[in-house]
GROMACS .gro file of C-alpha atoms in nm:
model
  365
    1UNK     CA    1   0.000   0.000   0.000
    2UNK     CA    2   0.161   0.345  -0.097
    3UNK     CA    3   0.160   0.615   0.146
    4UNK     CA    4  -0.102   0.802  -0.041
    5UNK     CA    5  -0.350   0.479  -0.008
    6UNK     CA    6  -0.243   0.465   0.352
    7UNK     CA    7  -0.339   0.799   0.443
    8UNK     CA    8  -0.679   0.794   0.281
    9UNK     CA    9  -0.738   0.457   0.471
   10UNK     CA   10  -0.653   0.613   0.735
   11UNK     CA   11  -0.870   0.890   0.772
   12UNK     CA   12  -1.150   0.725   0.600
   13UNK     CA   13  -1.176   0.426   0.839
   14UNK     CA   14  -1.347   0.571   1.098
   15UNK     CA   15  -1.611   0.608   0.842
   16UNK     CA   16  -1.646   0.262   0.707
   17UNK     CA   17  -1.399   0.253   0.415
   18UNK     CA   18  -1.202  -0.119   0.440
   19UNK     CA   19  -0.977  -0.264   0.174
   20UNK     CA   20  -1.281  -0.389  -0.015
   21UNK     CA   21  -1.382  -0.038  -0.124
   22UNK     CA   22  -1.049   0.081  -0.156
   23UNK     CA   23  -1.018  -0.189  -0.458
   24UNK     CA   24  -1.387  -0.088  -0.603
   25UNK     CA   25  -1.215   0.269  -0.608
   26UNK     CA   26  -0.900   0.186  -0.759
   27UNK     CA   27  -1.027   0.279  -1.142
   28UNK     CA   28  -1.155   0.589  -0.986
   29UNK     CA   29  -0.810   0.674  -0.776
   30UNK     CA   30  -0.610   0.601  -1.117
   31UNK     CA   31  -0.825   0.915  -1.250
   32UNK     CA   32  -0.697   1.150  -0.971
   33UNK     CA   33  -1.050   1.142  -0.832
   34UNK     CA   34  -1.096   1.206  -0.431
   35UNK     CA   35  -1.267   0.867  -0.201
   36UNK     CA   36  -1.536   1.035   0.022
   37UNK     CA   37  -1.839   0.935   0.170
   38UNK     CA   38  -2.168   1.089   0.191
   39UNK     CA   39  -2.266   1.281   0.536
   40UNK     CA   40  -2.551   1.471   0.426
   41UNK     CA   41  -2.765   1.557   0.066
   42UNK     CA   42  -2.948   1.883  -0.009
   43UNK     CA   43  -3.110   2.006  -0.292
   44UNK     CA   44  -2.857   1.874  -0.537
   45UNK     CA   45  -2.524   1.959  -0.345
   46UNK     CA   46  -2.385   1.689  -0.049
   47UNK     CA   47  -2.172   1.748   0.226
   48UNK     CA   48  -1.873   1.524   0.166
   49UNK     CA   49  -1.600   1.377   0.425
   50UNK     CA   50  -1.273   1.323   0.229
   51UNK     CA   51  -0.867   1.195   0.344
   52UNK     CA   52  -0.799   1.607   0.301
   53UNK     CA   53  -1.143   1.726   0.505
   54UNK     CA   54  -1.520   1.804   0.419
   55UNK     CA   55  -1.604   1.929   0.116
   56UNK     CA   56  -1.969   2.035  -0.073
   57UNK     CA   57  -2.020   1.891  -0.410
   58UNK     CA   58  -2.272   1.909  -0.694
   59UNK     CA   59  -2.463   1.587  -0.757
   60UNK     CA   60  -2.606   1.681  -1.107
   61UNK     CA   61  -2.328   1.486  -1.279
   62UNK     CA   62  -2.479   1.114  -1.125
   63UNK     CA   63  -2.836   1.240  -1.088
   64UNK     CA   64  -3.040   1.028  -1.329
   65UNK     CA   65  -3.402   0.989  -1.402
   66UNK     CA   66  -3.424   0.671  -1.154
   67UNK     CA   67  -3.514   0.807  -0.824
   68UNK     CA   68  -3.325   0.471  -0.678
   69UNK     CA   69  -2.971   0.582  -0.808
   70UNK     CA   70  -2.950   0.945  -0.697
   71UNK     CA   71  -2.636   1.026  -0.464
   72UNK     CA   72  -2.771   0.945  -0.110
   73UNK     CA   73  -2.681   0.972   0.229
   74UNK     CA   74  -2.394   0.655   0.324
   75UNK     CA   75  -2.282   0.653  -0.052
   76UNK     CA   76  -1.929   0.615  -0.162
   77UNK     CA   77  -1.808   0.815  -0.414
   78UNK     CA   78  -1.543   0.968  -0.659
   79UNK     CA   79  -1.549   1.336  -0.632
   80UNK     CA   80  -1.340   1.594  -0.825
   81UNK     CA   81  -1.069   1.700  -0.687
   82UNK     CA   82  -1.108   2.066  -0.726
   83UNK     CA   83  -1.317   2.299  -0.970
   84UNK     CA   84  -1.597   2.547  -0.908
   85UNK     CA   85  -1.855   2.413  -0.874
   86UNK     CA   86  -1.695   2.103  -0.797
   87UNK     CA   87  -1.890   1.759  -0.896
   88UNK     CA   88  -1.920   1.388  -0.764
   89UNK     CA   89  -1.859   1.162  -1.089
   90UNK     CA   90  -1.971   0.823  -0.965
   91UNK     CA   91  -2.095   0.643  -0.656
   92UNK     CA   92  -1.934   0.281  -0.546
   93UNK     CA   93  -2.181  -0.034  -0.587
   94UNK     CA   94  -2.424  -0.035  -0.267
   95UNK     CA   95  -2.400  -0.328  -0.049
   96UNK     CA   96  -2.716  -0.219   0.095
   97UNK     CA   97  -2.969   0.036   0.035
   98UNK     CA   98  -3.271   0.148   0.292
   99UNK     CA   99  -3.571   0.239   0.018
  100UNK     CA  100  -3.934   0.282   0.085
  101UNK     CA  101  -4.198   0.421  -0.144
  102UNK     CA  102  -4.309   0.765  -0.171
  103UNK     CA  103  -4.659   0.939  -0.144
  104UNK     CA  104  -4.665   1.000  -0.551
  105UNK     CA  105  -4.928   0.853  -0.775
  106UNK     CA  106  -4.600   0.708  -0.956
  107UNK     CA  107  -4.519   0.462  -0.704
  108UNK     CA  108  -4.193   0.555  -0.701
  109UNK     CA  109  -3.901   0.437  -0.409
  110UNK     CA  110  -3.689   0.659  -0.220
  111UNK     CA  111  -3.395   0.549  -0.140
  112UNK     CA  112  -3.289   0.682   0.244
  113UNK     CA  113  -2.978   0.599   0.343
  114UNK     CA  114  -2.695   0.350   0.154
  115UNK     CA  115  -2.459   0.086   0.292
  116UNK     CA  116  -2.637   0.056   0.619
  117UNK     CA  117  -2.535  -0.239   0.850
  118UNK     CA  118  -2.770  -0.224   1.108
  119UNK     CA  119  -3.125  -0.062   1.113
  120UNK     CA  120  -3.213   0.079   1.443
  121UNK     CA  121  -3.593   0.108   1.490
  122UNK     CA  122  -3.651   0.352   1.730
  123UNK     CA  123  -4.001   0.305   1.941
  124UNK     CA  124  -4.110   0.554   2.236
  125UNK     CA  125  -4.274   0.372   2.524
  126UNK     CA  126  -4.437   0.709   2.570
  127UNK     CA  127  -4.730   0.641   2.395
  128UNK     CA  128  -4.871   0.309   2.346
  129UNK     CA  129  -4.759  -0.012   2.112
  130UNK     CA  130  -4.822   0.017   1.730
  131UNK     CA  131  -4.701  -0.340   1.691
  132UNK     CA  132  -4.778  -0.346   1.319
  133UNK     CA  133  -4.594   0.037   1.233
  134UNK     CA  134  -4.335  -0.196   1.386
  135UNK     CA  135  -4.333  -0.468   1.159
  136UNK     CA  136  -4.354  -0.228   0.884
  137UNK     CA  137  -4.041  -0.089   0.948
  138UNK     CA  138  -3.866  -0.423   1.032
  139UNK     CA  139  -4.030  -0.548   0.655
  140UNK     CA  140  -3.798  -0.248   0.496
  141UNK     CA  141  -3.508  -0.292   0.708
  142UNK     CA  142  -3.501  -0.660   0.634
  143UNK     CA  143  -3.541  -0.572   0.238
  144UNK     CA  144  -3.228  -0.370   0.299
  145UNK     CA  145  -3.012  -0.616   0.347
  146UNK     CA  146  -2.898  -0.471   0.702
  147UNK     CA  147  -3.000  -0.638   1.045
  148UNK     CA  148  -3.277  -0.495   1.228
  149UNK     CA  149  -3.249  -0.371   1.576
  150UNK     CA  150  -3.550  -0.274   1.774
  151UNK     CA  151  -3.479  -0.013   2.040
  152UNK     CA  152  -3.718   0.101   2.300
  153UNK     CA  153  -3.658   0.499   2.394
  154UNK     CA  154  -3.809   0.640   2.706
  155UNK     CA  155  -3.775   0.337   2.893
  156UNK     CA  156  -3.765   0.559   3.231
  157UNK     CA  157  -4.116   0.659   3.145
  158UNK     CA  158  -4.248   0.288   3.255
  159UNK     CA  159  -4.081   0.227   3.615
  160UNK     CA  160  -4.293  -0.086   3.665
  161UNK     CA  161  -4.055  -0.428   3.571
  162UNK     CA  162  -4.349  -0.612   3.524
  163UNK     CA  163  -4.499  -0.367   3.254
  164UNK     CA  164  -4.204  -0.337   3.070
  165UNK     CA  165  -4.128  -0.715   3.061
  166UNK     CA  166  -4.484  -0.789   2.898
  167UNK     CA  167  -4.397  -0.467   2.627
  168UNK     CA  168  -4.062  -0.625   2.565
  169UNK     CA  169  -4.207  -0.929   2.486
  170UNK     CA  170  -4.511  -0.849   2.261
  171UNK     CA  171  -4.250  -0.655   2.048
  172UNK     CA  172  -3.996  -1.017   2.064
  173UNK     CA  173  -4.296  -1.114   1.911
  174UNK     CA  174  -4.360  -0.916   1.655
  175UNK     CA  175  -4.006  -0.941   1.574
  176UNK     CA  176  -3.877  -1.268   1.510
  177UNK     CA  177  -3.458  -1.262   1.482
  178UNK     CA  178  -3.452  -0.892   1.570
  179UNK     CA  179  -3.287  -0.839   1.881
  180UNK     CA  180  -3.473  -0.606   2.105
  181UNK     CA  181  -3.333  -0.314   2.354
  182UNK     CA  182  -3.486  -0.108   2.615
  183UNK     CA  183  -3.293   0.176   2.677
  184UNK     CA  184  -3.300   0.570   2.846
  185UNK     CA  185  -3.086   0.803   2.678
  186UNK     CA  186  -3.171   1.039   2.936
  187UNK     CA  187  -3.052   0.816   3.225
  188UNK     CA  188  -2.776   0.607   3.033
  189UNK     CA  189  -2.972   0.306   3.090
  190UNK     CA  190  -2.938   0.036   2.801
  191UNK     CA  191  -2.680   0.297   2.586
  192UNK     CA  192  -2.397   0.053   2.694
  193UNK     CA  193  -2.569  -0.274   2.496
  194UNK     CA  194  -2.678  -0.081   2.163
  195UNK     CA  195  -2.315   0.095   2.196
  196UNK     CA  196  -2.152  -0.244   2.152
  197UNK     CA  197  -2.369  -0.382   1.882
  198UNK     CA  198  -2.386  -0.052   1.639
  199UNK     CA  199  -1.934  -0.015   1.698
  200UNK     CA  200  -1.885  -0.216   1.399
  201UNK     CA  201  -2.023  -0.092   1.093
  202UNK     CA  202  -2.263   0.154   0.942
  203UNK     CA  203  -2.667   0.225   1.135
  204UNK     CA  204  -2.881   0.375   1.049
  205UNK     CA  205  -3.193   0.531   1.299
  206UNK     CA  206  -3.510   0.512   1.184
  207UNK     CA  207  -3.896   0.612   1.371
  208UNK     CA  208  -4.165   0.868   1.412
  209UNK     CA  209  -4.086   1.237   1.531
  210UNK     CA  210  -4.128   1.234   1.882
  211UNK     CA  211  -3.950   0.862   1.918
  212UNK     CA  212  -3.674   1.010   2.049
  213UNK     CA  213  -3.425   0.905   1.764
  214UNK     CA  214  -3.263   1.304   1.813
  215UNK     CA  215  -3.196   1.181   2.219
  216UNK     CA  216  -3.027   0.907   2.134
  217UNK     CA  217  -2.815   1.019   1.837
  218UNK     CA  218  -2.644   1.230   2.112
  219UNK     CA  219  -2.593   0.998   2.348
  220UNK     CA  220  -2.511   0.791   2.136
  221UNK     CA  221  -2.245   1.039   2.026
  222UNK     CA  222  -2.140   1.161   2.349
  223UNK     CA  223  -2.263   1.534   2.285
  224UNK     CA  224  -2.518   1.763   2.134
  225UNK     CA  225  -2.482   1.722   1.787
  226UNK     CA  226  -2.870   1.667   1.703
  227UNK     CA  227  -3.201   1.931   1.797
  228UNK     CA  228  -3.392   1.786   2.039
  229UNK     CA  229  -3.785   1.885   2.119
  230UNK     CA  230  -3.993   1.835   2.346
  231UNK     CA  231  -4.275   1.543   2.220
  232UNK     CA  232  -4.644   1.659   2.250
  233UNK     CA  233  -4.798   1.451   2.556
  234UNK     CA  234  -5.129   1.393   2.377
  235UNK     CA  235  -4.939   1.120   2.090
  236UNK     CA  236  -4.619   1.159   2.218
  237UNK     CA  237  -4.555   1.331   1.832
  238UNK     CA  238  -4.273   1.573   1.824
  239UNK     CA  239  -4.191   1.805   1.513
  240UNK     CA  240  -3.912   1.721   1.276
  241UNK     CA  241  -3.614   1.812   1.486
  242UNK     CA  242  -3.401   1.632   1.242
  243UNK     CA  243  -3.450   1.765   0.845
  244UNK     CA  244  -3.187   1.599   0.668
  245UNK     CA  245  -2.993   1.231   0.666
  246UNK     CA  246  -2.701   1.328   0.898
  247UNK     CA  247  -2.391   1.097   0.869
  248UNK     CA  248  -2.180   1.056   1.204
  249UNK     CA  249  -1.877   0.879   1.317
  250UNK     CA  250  -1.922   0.733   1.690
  251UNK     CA  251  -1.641   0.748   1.982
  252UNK     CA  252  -1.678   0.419   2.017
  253UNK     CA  253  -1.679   0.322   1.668
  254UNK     CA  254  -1.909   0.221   1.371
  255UNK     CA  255  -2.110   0.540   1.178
  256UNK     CA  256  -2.460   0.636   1.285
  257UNK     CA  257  -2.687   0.793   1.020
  258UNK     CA  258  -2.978   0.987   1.171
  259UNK     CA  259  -3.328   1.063   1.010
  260UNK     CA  260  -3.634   1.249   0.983
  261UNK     CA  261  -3.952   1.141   1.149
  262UNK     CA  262  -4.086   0.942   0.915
  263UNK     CA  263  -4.460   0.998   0.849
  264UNK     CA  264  -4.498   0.757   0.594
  265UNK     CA  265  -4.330   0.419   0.548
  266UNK     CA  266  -4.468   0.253   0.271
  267UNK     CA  267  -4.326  -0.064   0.115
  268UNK     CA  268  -4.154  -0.059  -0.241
  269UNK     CA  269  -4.096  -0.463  -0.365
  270UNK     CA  270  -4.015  -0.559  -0.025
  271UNK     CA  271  -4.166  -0.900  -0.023
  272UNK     CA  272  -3.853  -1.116   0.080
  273UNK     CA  273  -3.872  -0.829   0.404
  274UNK     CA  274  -4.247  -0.910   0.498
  275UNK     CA  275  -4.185  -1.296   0.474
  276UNK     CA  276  -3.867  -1.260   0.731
  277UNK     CA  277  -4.087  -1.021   0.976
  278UNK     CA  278  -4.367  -1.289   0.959
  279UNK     CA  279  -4.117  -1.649   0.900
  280UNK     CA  280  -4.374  -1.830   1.129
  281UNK     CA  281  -4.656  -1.778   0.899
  282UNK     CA  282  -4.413  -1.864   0.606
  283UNK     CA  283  -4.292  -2.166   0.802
  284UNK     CA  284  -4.645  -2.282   0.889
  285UNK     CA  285  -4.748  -2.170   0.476
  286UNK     CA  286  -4.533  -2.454   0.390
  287UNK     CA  287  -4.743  -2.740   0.585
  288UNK     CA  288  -5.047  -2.560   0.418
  289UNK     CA  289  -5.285  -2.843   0.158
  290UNK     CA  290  -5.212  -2.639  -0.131
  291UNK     CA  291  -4.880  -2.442  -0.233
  292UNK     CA  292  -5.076  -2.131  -0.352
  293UNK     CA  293  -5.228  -2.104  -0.017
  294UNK     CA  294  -5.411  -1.765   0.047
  295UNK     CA  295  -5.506  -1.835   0.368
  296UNK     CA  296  -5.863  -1.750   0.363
  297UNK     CA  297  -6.066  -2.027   0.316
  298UNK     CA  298  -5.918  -2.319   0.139
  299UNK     CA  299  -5.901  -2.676   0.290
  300UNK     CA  300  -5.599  -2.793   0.494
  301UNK     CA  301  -5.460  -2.443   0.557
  302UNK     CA  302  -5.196  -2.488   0.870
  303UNK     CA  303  -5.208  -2.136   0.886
  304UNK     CA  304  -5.537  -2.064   1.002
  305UNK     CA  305  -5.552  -2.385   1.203
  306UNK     CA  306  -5.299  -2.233   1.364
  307UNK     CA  307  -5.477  -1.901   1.478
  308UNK     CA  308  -5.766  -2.156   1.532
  309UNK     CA  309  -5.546  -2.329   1.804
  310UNK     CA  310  -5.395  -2.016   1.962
  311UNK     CA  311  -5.052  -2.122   1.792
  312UNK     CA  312  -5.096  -1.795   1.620
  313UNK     CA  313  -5.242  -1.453   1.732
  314UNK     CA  314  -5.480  -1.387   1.481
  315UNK     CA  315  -5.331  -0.996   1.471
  316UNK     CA  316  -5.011  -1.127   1.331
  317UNK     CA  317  -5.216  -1.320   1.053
  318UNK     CA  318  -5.449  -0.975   0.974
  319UNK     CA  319  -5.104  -0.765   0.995
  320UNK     CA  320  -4.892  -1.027   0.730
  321UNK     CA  321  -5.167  -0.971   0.477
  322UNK     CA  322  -5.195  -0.617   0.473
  323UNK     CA  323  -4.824  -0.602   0.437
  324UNK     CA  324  -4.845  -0.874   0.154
  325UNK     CA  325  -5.163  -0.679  -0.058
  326UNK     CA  326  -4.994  -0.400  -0.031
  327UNK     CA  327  -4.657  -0.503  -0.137
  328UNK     CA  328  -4.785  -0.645  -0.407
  329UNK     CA  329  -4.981  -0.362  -0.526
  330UNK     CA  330  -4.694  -0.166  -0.545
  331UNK     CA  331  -4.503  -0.435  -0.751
  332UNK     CA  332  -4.800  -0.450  -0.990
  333UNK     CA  333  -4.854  -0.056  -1.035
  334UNK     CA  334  -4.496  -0.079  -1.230
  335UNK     CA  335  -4.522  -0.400  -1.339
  336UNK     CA  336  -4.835  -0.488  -1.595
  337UNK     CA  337  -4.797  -0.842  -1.646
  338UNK     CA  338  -4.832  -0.884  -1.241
  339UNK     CA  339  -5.101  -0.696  -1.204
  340UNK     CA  340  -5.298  -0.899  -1.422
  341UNK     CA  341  -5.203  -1.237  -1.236
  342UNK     CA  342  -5.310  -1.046  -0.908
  343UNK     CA  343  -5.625  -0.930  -1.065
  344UNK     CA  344  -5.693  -1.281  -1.178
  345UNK     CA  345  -5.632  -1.415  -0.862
  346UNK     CA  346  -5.814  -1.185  -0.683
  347UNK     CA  347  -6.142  -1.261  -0.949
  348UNK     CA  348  -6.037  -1.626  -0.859
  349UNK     CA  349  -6.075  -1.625  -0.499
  350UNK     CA  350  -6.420  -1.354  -0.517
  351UNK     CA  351  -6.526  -1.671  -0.689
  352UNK     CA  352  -6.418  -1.938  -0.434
  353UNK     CA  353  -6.558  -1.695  -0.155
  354UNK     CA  354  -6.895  -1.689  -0.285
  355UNK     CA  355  -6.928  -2.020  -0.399
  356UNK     CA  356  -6.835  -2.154  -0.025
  357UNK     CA  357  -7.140  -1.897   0.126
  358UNK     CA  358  -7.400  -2.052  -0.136
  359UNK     CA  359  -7.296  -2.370   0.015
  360UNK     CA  360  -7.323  -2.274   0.371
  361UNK     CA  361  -7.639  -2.093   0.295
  362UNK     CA  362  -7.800  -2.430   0.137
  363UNK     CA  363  -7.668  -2.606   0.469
  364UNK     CA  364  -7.886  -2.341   0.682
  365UNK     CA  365  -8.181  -2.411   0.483
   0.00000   0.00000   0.00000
């Protein structure tokens, strides 16, 4: 390694970079382009941490029609070296990208943060449970390709063991694989668990306004680096103390990307995600009569036996196909031969549905 390469790996470690995307750079390097990584995006320019220092940068060069490959925050990329105004050429492959879909009538994804390790979904305990927002999250995180982490802020706000034990588990529940953490950024309690699993790699915090993701951002960085507001006691809401993706290195290592409140968190083609939030109901799918299973009313369905013996809380079953019909109406809106099959499927089992109430009906007469 020359001295050059060393220095760059040097200062750039702290921030991810590793000998694997030194060699996806290499082409890049050999052009007298600058390795940085993405701390922040803005209207077309992105705050950029380099081996020489920050530096701003126009994104217009890589900004293409396809909302998915736009410069985002956790990127990679080759910037110029100088010029005014000075441009990022080219973005390294993602090893992971957090994308959801947005609120247009195009169904298109937005991509949120890139090369994320570990998804941190932050929860308050301030207000109560929304077990399936929950599994919505975990569904996108999953799709990612990072590992989920479920963290529960406030956790000073429910003194009673007993109470939080029973919370702790209905979200283990919800959240099969996903380790979960209660923790008090305001008291310290839990920091020193989530500290040692997020000091190796890149995470990213994810959650409502008002979940306290701005708290623990600073604690988790040892100092106020993140607005923090007060959340309204009616919802336990707060406003959107954090406005931009904010890219941070950690004391104690790994890189921490904070969030807005996030409204909204629809799916985008995140099917593999749902089936790992919900793997009982895809392990029990597999026992099912019939391989195209819906789940509704055919014969020999292990799935609904199960919620028929208590093996299975009937919410989970309700939650896993909302996730699933609405998945897959957001694959089909961009993709016309699937929405056909789902349209004839859906025409399919109308059919089966009626046909089995004539026949209970003629059993009443």
């Amino acid at each position: 390694m020359s001295s050059s390469s060393a220095a760059v790996f040097s200062a750039l470690a702290p921030y991810g970079w590793d000998e694997t995307w030194a060699k996806e750079f290499a082409p890049y390097a050999a052009e007298g382009l600058l390795a940085g990584r993405v701390v922040r995006v803005d209207r077309g320019q992105c705050d950029i941490v380099t081996a020489g220092g920050p530096l701003r940068a126009d994104t217009a060069f890589v900004t293409p029609h396809d909302p998915l490959r736009v410069v985002c925050t956790g990127d990679w990329v080759a910037v110029e070296p100088g010029g005014n105004p000075r441009y990022v050429r080219a973005y390294l492959p993602r090893r992971t990208a957090f994308v959801r879909s947005t609120s247009s009538k195009r169904s298109e994804g937005q991509i949120l943060a890139a090369n994320v390790d570990h998804a941190i979904v932050a929860v308050s305990l301030a207000v109560e449970l929304d077990l399936g927002r929950i599994e919505r999250f975990l569904a996108l995180a999953w799709e990612s390709g990072a590992q989920p982490v479920v963290v529960l802020t406030k956790a000073d706000l429910v003194p009673d063991p007993v109470t939080l034990a029973h919370l702790v588990q209905d979200v283990e529940t919800s959240a099969p694989g996903v380790p979960v953490l209660t923790v008090s950024a305001l008291e310290g309690d839990g920091l020193d668990l989530l500290v040692s699993l997020v000091r190796s790699g890149t995470s990213v915090l994810l959650g409502q306004s008002g979940a306290g993701k701005s708290t623990l951002a600073n604690a988790l960085v040892g100092e106020e680096v993140m607005d923090v507001q007060a959340a309204r006691d009616v919802d336990g809401k707060g406003r959107h103390t954090t406005t931009t993706r904010n890219l941070l290195a950690l004391p104690a290592g790994g890189v921490l990307i904070d969030t807005p409140g996030l409204r909204g968190v629809g799916l985008f083609d995140a099917g593999a995600g749902v089936g790992q939030v919900f793997s009982e109901i895809e392990e029990l799918a597999q026992r099912c009569r019939f391989a195209d299973c819906g789940h509704e009313s055919e014969p020999g369905c292990a799935v609904r036996h199960a919620v028929e013996t208590g093996e299975l809380p009937v919410r989970r079953l309700e939650s896993y196909r909302k996730l699933m019909r609405e998945n897959q109406w957001i694959v089909a809106k961009t993709d016309a031969r699937l929405r056909s099959e789902i349209k004839k499927d859906w025409k399919k089992r109308g059919a089966e549905g009626k046909a089995a109430m004539e026949a209970k009906r003629g059993r009443w007469r």
